[in-house]
PDB file of N, CA and C in Angstrom:
ATOM      1  N   UNK F   1     -12.472   8.971   2.237  1.00 93.00           N
ATOM      2  CA  UNK F   1     -11.148   9.296   1.817  1.00 93.00           C
ATOM      3  C   UNK F   1     -11.327  10.359   0.699  1.00 93.00           C
ATOM      4  N   UNK F   2     -12.914  10.516  -0.204  1.00 94.00           N
ATOM      5  CA  UNK F   2     -12.948  11.821  -1.308  1.00 94.00           C
ATOM      6  C   UNK F   2     -13.242  12.665  -0.266  1.00 94.00           C
ATOM      7  N   UNK F   3     -14.198  12.670   0.505  1.00 96.00           N
ATOM      8  CA  UNK F   3     -15.234  13.910   0.923  1.00 96.00           C
ATOM      9  C   UNK F   3     -13.649  14.398   2.370  1.00 96.00           C
ATOM     10  N   UNK F   4     -12.806  13.951   2.418  1.00 97.00           N
ATOM     11  CA  UNK F   4     -11.466  14.334   3.287  1.00 97.00           C
ATOM     12  C   UNK F   4     -10.824  15.371   1.872  1.00 97.00           C
ATOM     13  N   UNK F   5     -10.313  14.586   1.081  1.00 97.00           N
ATOM     14  CA  UNK F   5      -9.818  15.198  -0.499  1.00 97.00           C
ATOM     15  C   UNK F   5     -10.508  16.254  -0.739  1.00 97.00           C
ATOM     16  N   UNK F   6     -12.297  16.325  -0.652  1.00 98.00           N
ATOM     17  CA  UNK F   6     -12.719  17.115  -1.046  1.00 98.00           C
ATOM     18  C   UNK F   6     -12.531  18.195  -0.370  1.00 98.00           C
ATOM     19  N   UNK F   7     -12.826  18.267   1.033  1.00 98.00           N
ATOM     20  CA  UNK F   7     -12.258  19.585   2.547  1.00 98.00           C
ATOM     21  C   UNK F   7     -11.381  20.421   2.074  1.00 98.00           C
ATOM     22  N   UNK F   8      -9.711  19.401   2.017  1.00 98.00           N
ATOM     23  CA  UNK F   8      -9.043  20.218   1.207  1.00 98.00           C
ATOM     24  C   UNK F   8      -8.757  20.892   0.078  1.00 98.00           C
ATOM     25  N   UNK F   9      -9.155  20.573  -0.739  1.00 98.00           N
ATOM     26  CA  UNK F   9      -9.595  20.686  -2.341  1.00 98.00           C
ATOM     27  C   UNK F   9     -10.362  22.373  -1.589  1.00 98.00           C
ATOM     28  N   UNK F  10     -11.698  22.717  -1.224  1.00 97.00           N
ATOM     29  CA  UNK F  10     -12.131  23.420  -0.741  1.00 97.00           C
ATOM     30  C   UNK F  10     -11.618  24.040  -0.109  1.00 97.00           C
ATOM     31  N   UNK F  11     -10.697  24.420   0.596  1.00 98.00           N
ATOM     32  CA  UNK F  11      -9.844  25.491   1.396  1.00 98.00           C
ATOM     33  C   UNK F  11      -8.485  26.105   0.346  1.00 98.00           C
ATOM     34  N   UNK F  12      -8.340  25.336  -0.459  1.00 97.00           N
ATOM     35  CA  UNK F  12      -7.601  25.849  -1.801  1.00 97.00           C
ATOM     36  C   UNK F  12      -6.691  27.404  -1.700  1.00 97.00           C
ATOM     37  N   UNK F  13      -7.733  27.485  -1.278  1.00 98.00           N
ATOM     38  CA  UNK F  13      -7.040  29.723  -0.755  1.00 98.00           C
ATOM     39  C   UNK F  13      -6.513  29.379   0.067  1.00 98.00           C
ATOM     40  N   UNK F  14      -6.341  28.886   1.078  1.00 98.00           N
ATOM     41  CA  UNK F  14      -5.468  28.757   2.194  1.00 98.00           C
ATOM     42  C   UNK F  14      -3.865  27.877   2.488  1.00 98.00           C
ATOM     43  N   UNK F  15      -4.654  26.963   1.955  1.00 98.00           N
ATOM     44  CA  UNK F  15      -3.365  25.726   1.072  1.00 98.00           C
ATOM     45  C   UNK F  15      -3.088  25.321   0.132  1.00 98.00           C
ATOM     46  N   UNK F  16      -3.220  26.027  -0.949  1.00 97.00           N
ATOM     47  CA  UNK F  16      -3.121  26.027  -2.464  1.00 97.00           C
ATOM     48  C   UNK F  16      -2.789  24.664  -2.655  1.00 97.00           C
ATOM     49  N   UNK F  17      -4.068  24.119  -2.141  1.00 98.00           N
ATOM     50  CA  UNK F  17      -4.547  22.442  -2.393  1.00 98.00           C
ATOM     51  C   UNK F  17      -6.118  22.698  -3.930  1.00 98.00           C
ATOM     52  N   UNK F  18      -5.346  22.469  -4.958  1.00 98.00           N
ATOM     53  CA  UNK F  18      -6.758  22.828  -5.953  1.00 98.00           C
ATOM     54  C   UNK F  18      -7.161  21.813  -6.296  1.00 98.00           C
ATOM     55  N   UNK F  19      -8.421  20.851  -6.717  1.00 98.00           N
ATOM     56  CA  UNK F  19      -8.610  20.266  -6.620  1.00 98.00           C
ATOM     57  C   UNK F  19      -8.036  18.538  -7.470  1.00 98.00           C
ATOM     58  N   UNK F  20      -7.147  19.191  -8.478  1.00 97.00           N
ATOM     59  CA  UNK F  20      -6.271  19.416  -9.726  1.00 97.00           C
ATOM     60  C   UNK F  20      -5.286  18.708  -8.626  1.00 97.00           C
ATOM     61  N   UNK F  21      -4.861  19.387  -7.820  1.00 98.00           N
ATOM     62  CA  UNK F  21      -2.970  18.996  -6.850  1.00 98.00           C
ATOM     63  C   UNK F  21      -3.625  17.528  -6.554  1.00 98.00           C
ATOM     64  N   UNK F  22      -4.619  18.214  -5.873  1.00 98.00           N
ATOM     65  CA  UNK F  22      -4.848  16.801  -4.412  1.00 98.00           C
ATOM     66  C   UNK F  22      -4.636  15.791  -5.329  1.00 98.00           C
ATOM     67  N   UNK F  23      -5.358  16.003  -6.976  1.00 96.00           N
ATOM     68  CA  UNK F  23      -5.496  14.526  -7.873  1.00 96.00           C
ATOM     69  C   UNK F  23      -4.000  14.011  -7.550  1.00 96.00           C
ATOM     70  N   UNK F  24      -2.880  14.975  -7.732  1.00 95.00           N
ATOM     71  CA  UNK F  24      -2.051  14.480  -8.175  1.00 95.00           C
ATOM     72  C   UNK F  24      -1.425  13.861  -7.184  1.00 95.00           C
ATOM     73  N   UNK F  25      -1.856  14.129  -6.285  1.00 94.00           N
ATOM     74  CA  UNK F  25      -1.546  13.487  -4.791  1.00 94.00           C
ATOM     75  C   UNK F  25      -1.372  12.663  -4.941  1.00 94.00           C
ATOM     76  N   UNK F  26      -3.298  12.202  -5.158  1.00 94.00           N
ATOM     77  CA  UNK F  26      -3.717  10.818  -4.329  1.00 94.00           C
ATOM     78  C   UNK F  26      -4.279   9.930  -4.799  1.00 94.00           C
ATOM     79  N   UNK F  27      -4.310  10.536  -6.490  1.00 91.00           N
ATOM     80  CA  UNK F  27      -4.858   9.412  -7.194  1.00 91.00           C
ATOM     81  C   UNK F  27      -4.194   8.058  -7.435  1.00 91.00           C
ATOM     82  N   UNK F  28      -2.410   8.339  -7.887  1.00 86.00           N
ATOM     83  CA  UNK F  28      -1.673   6.716  -7.991  1.00 86.00           C
ATOM     84  C   UNK F  28      -1.981   5.611  -6.202  1.00 86.00           C
ATOM     85  N   UNK F  29      -2.683   6.481  -5.176  1.00 86.00           N
ATOM     86  CA  UNK F  29      -2.923   5.489  -4.089  1.00 86.00           C
ATOM     87  C   UNK F  29      -3.889   4.996  -4.577  1.00 86.00           C
ATOM     88  N   UNK F  30      -5.357   5.469  -4.788  1.00 83.00           N
ATOM     89  CA  UNK F  30      -6.665   5.471  -5.052  1.00 83.00           C
ATOM     90  C   UNK F  30      -6.627   4.490  -6.129  1.00 83.00           C
ATOM     91  N   UNK F  31      -5.943   5.031  -6.994  1.00 77.00           N
ATOM     92  CA  UNK F  31      -5.895   4.347  -8.617  1.00 77.00           C
ATOM     93  C   UNK F  31      -5.211   3.206  -8.930  1.00 77.00           C
ATOM     94  N   UNK F  32      -4.426   2.582  -7.580  1.00 75.00           N
ATOM     95  CA  UNK F  32      -3.061   1.686  -8.398  1.00 75.00           C
ATOM     96  C   UNK F  32      -3.240   0.818  -8.722  1.00 75.00           C
ATOM     97  N   UNK F  33      -4.302  -0.181  -8.116  1.00 66.00           N
ATOM     98  CA  UNK F  33      -4.651  -1.076  -9.029  1.00 66.00           C
ATOM     99  C   UNK F  33      -5.338  -1.170 -10.552  1.00 66.00           C
ATOM    100  N   UNK F  34      -5.870   0.315 -10.745  1.00 61.00           N
ATOM    101  CA  UNK F  34      -6.212   0.379 -12.368  1.00 61.00           C
ATOM    102  C   UNK F  34      -4.403   0.836 -12.730  1.00 61.00           C
ATOM    103  N   UNK F  35      -3.784   1.601 -11.902  1.00 60.00           N
ATOM    104  CA  UNK F  35      -2.342   1.751 -12.939  1.00 60.00           C
ATOM    105  C   UNK F  35      -1.573   0.527 -13.108  1.00 60.00           C
ATOM    106  N   UNK F  36      -2.060  -0.472 -12.368  1.00 67.00           N
ATOM    107  CA  UNK F  36      -0.662  -1.176 -12.230  1.00 67.00           C
ATOM    108  C   UNK F  36      -1.374  -2.387 -13.917  1.00 67.00           C
ATOM    109  N   UNK F  37      -2.740  -3.016 -13.064  1.00 62.00           N
ATOM    110  CA  UNK F  37      -3.211  -2.997 -14.864  1.00 62.00           C
ATOM    111  C   UNK F  37      -3.301  -2.718 -15.739  1.00 62.00           C
ATOM    112  N   UNK F  38      -2.869  -1.362 -16.273  1.00 51.00           N
ATOM    113  CA  UNK F  38      -2.467  -1.128 -17.509  1.00 51.00           C
ATOM    114  C   UNK F  38      -1.037  -1.173 -17.954  1.00 51.00           C
ATOM    115  N   UNK F  39      -0.126  -1.397 -17.284  1.00 50.00           N
ATOM    116  CA  UNK F  39       0.712  -1.241 -17.488  1.00 50.00           C
ATOM    117  C   UNK F  39       1.619  -1.920 -17.006  1.00 50.00           C
ATOM    118  N   UNK F  40       0.634  -3.655 -17.522  1.00 51.00           N
ATOM    119  CA  UNK F  40       1.270  -5.071 -16.652  1.00 51.00           C
ATOM    120  C   UNK F  40       2.585  -5.167 -18.074  1.00 51.00           C
ATOM    121  N   UNK F  41       3.274  -6.064 -17.354  1.00 46.00           N
ATOM    122  CA  UNK F  41       4.417  -6.811 -18.577  1.00 46.00           C
ATOM    123  C   UNK F  41       3.695  -7.803 -19.952  1.00 46.00           C
ATOM    124  N   UNK F  42       4.030  -7.544 -21.071  1.00 52.00           N
ATOM    125  CA  UNK F  42       3.018  -8.480 -21.995  1.00 52.00           C
ATOM    126  C   UNK F  42       4.023  -9.938 -22.099  1.00 52.00           C
ATOM    127  N   UNK F  43       4.266 -10.794 -22.336  1.00 53.00           N
ATOM    128  CA  UNK F  43       4.098 -12.132 -22.672  1.00 53.00           C
ATOM    129  C   UNK F  43       5.652 -11.351 -23.653  1.00 53.00           C
ATOM    130  N   UNK F  44       5.704 -11.446 -24.841  1.00 54.00           N
ATOM    131  CA  UNK F  44       7.076 -10.902 -25.527  1.00 54.00           C
ATOM    132  C   UNK F  44       7.847 -10.455 -24.924  1.00 54.00           C
ATOM    133  N   UNK F  45       7.823  -9.488 -23.518  1.00 52.00           N
ATOM    134  CA  UNK F  45       8.702  -8.181 -23.669  1.00 52.00           C
ATOM    135  C   UNK F  45       9.763  -8.039 -23.433  1.00 52.00           C
ATOM    136  N   UNK F  46      10.873  -7.649 -24.491  1.00 54.00           N
ATOM    137  CA  UNK F  46      11.588  -7.701 -24.234  1.00 54.00           C
ATOM    138  C   UNK F  46      12.707  -6.565 -24.051  1.00 54.00           C
ATOM    139  N   UNK F  47      12.888  -7.016 -22.804  1.00 54.00           N
ATOM    140  CA  UNK F  47      14.656  -7.500 -21.739  1.00 54.00           C
ATOM    141  C   UNK F  47      15.122  -6.109 -21.857  1.00 54.00           C
ATOM    142  N   UNK F  48      16.017  -5.669 -23.638  1.00 57.00           N
ATOM    143  CA  UNK F  48      17.006  -5.004 -23.943  1.00 57.00           C
ATOM    144  C   UNK F  48      16.320  -4.306 -24.884  1.00 57.00           C
ATOM    145  N   UNK F  49      14.908  -4.172 -24.879  1.00 65.00           N
ATOM    146  CA  UNK F  49      14.125  -2.797 -25.774  1.00 65.00           C
ATOM    147  C   UNK F  49      14.198  -2.017 -24.590  1.00 65.00           C
ATOM    148  N   UNK F  50      13.827  -0.539 -25.122  1.00 68.00           N
ATOM    149  CA  UNK F  50      14.380   0.831 -24.648  1.00 68.00           C
ATOM    150  C   UNK F  50      12.775   0.479 -23.670  1.00 68.00           C
ATOM    151  N   UNK F  51      11.397  -0.014 -23.407  1.00 71.00           N
ATOM    152  CA  UNK F  51      10.672   0.110 -22.767  1.00 71.00           C
ATOM    153  C   UNK F  51       9.947   1.468 -22.961  1.00 71.00           C
ATOM    154  N   UNK F  52       9.937   1.784 -23.828  1.00 80.00           N
ATOM    155  CA  UNK F  52       8.923   2.859 -24.822  1.00 80.00           C
ATOM    156  C   UNK F  52       7.187   2.883 -24.295  1.00 80.00           C
ATOM    157  N   UNK F  53       7.230   1.619 -24.741  1.00 79.00           N
ATOM    158  CA  UNK F  53       5.890   1.275 -25.182  1.00 79.00           C
ATOM    159  C   UNK F  53       5.351   1.261 -23.667  1.00 79.00           C
ATOM    160  N   UNK F  54       6.040   0.639 -21.947  1.00 76.00           N
ATOM    161  CA  UNK F  54       5.202   0.498 -21.266  1.00 76.00           C
ATOM    162  C   UNK F  54       5.458   2.001 -20.341  1.00 76.00           C
ATOM    163  N   UNK F  55       6.309   2.872 -20.664  1.00 79.00           N
ATOM    164  CA  UNK F  55       6.579   3.845 -20.161  1.00 79.00           C
ATOM    165  C   UNK F  55       5.334   4.951 -21.004  1.00 79.00           C
ATOM    166  N   UNK F  56       5.058   4.630 -22.323  1.00 82.00           N
ATOM    167  CA  UNK F  56       3.634   5.468 -22.872  1.00 82.00           C
ATOM    168  C   UNK F  56       2.097   4.835 -22.329  1.00 82.00           C
ATOM    169  N   UNK F  57       2.163   3.662 -21.985  1.00 78.00           N
ATOM    170  CA  UNK F  57       1.009   3.067 -20.690  1.00 78.00           C
ATOM    171  C   UNK F  57       1.115   3.673 -19.367  1.00 78.00           C
ATOM    172  N   UNK F  58       2.521   3.598 -19.344  1.00 77.00           N
ATOM    173  CA  UNK F  58       2.177   4.036 -17.780  1.00 77.00           C
ATOM    174  C   UNK F  58       1.621   5.094 -17.340  1.00 77.00           C
ATOM    175  N   UNK F  59       2.297   6.773 -18.497  1.00 81.00           N
ATOM    176  CA  UNK F  59       1.374   7.998 -18.125  1.00 81.00           C
ATOM    177  C   UNK F  59       0.418   8.454 -18.561  1.00 81.00           C
ATOM    178  N   UNK F  60      -0.263   7.052 -19.785  1.00 83.00           N
ATOM    179  CA  UNK F  60      -1.372   7.515 -20.081  1.00 83.00           C
ATOM    180  C   UNK F  60      -2.593   6.792 -19.154  1.00 83.00           C
ATOM    181  N   UNK F  61      -1.848   5.804 -18.052  1.00 80.00           N
ATOM    182  CA  UNK F  61      -2.769   5.668 -16.984  1.00 80.00           C
ATOM    183  C   UNK F  61      -2.849   6.441 -16.047  1.00 80.00           C
ATOM    184  N   UNK F  62      -1.647   7.073 -15.098  1.00 83.00           N
ATOM    185  CA  UNK F  62      -1.476   8.220 -14.396  1.00 83.00           C
ATOM    186  C   UNK F  62      -2.713   9.381 -14.705  1.00 83.00           C
ATOM    187  N   UNK F  63      -2.615   9.754 -16.388  1.00 87.00           N
ATOM    188  CA  UNK F  63      -2.951  10.598 -16.575  1.00 87.00           C
ATOM    189  C   UNK F  63      -4.588  10.645 -16.425  1.00 87.00           C
ATOM    190  N   UNK F  64      -5.546   9.494 -16.654  1.00 88.00           N
ATOM    191  CA  UNK F  64      -6.360   8.453 -16.144  1.00 88.00           C
ATOM    192  C   UNK F  64      -7.047   8.690 -15.063  1.00 88.00           C
ATOM    193  N   UNK F  65      -6.015   8.123 -14.303  1.00 88.00           N
ATOM    194  CA  UNK F  65      -6.499   8.209 -12.729  1.00 88.00           C
ATOM    195  C   UNK F  65      -6.742   9.345 -12.507  1.00 88.00           C
ATOM    196  N   UNK F  66      -5.256  10.630 -12.486  1.00 93.00           N
ATOM    197  CA  UNK F  66      -5.607  12.072 -12.476  1.00 93.00           C
ATOM    198  C   UNK F  66      -7.114  12.822 -12.376  1.00 93.00           C
ATOM    199  N   UNK F  67      -7.650  12.327 -14.401  1.00 94.00           N
ATOM    200  CA  UNK F  67      -8.417  13.291 -14.474  1.00 94.00           C
ATOM    201  C   UNK F  67      -9.862  12.576 -13.820  1.00 94.00           C
ATOM    202  N   UNK F  68      -9.644  11.062 -13.583  1.00 93.00           N
ATOM    203  CA  UNK F  68     -10.999  10.605 -12.804  1.00 93.00           C
ATOM    204  C   UNK F  68     -11.196  11.139 -11.484  1.00 93.00           C
ATOM    205  N   UNK F  69      -9.921  11.365 -10.667  1.00 94.00           N
ATOM    206  CA  UNK F  69     -10.312  11.500  -9.431  1.00 94.00           C
ATOM    207  C   UNK F  69     -10.169  13.366  -9.279  1.00 94.00           C
ATOM    208  N   UNK F  70     -10.233  13.790 -10.245  1.00 96.00           N
ATOM    209  CA  UNK F  70     -10.273  15.704 -10.288  1.00 96.00           C
ATOM    210  C   UNK F  70     -11.561  15.669 -10.394  1.00 96.00           C
ATOM    211  N   UNK F  71     -12.405  15.322 -11.869  1.00 97.00           N
ATOM    212  CA  UNK F  71     -13.343  15.042 -11.521  1.00 97.00           C
ATOM    213  C   UNK F  71     -14.251  14.054 -10.086  1.00 97.00           C
ATOM    214  N   UNK F  72     -14.204  13.212  -9.944  1.00 96.00           N
ATOM    215  CA  UNK F  72     -14.085  12.560  -8.300  1.00 96.00           C
ATOM    216  C   UNK F  72     -14.947  14.348  -7.256  1.00 96.00           C
ATOM    217  N   UNK F  73     -13.730  15.026  -7.253  1.00 97.00           N
ATOM    218  CA  UNK F  73     -13.367  15.996  -6.192  1.00 97.00           C
ATOM    219  C   UNK F  73     -14.573  17.166  -7.397  1.00 97.00           C
ATOM    220  N   UNK F  74     -14.243  17.520  -7.787  1.00 98.00           N
ATOM    221  CA  UNK F  74     -14.707  18.933  -9.089  1.00 98.00           C
ATOM    222  C   UNK F  74     -16.440  18.637  -8.568  1.00 98.00           C
ATOM    223  N   UNK F  75     -16.737  17.679  -8.756  1.00 97.00           N
ATOM    224  CA  UNK F  75     -18.081  17.271  -9.204  1.00 97.00           C
ATOM    225  C   UNK F  75     -18.864  16.491  -7.570  1.00 97.00           C
ATOM    226  N   UNK F  76     -17.577  16.829  -6.088  1.00 97.00           N
ATOM    227  CA  UNK F  76     -18.560  15.566  -5.178  1.00 97.00           C
ATOM    228  C   UNK F  76     -19.743  16.528  -5.340  1.00 97.00           C
ATOM    229  N   UNK F  77     -20.428  17.828  -4.616  1.00 97.00           N
ATOM    230  CA  UNK F  77     -21.448  17.736  -3.958  1.00 97.00           C
ATOM    231  C   UNK F  77     -22.711  17.401  -5.020  1.00 97.00           C
ATOM    232  N   UNK F  78     -22.277  17.013  -6.580  1.00 97.00           N
ATOM    233  CA  UNK F  78     -23.735  16.745  -7.024  1.00 97.00           C
ATOM    234  C   UNK F  78     -23.500  15.122  -7.641  1.00 97.00           C
ATOM    235  N   UNK F  79     -22.106  14.920  -7.196  1.00 96.00           N
ATOM    236  CA  UNK F  79     -22.406  12.898  -7.161  1.00 96.00           C
ATOM    237  C   UNK F  79     -22.414  12.128  -5.980  1.00 96.00           C
ATOM    238  N   UNK F  80     -22.499  13.105  -4.712  1.00 95.00           N
ATOM    239  CA  UNK F  80     -22.603  12.399  -3.860  1.00 95.00           C
ATOM    240  C   UNK F  80     -23.056  13.627  -2.293  1.00 95.00           C
ATOM    241  N   UNK F  81     -23.362  14.139  -2.532  1.00 90.00           N
ATOM    242  CA  UNK F  81     -24.233  15.302  -1.997  1.00 90.00           C
ATOM    243  C   UNK F  81     -25.745  14.670  -2.104  1.00 90.00           C
TER     244      UNK F  81
END
């Protein structure tokens, strides 16, 4: 999957899909377990609360996933080459 994503990002002058753009699309799919793990409900979750702490955790997890996949794509040749 990373090889295909790298190939897409290598043609960014034609398809406008940079490594960051490909990562934004694919990171949630590739790192779904990471995202789910970072955003689990805590035992003392207050259903009447605003959920802002969960939203912040979800945003942080998504950002980490994006950075991980972007780095893998940008450094693909040095990691897998």
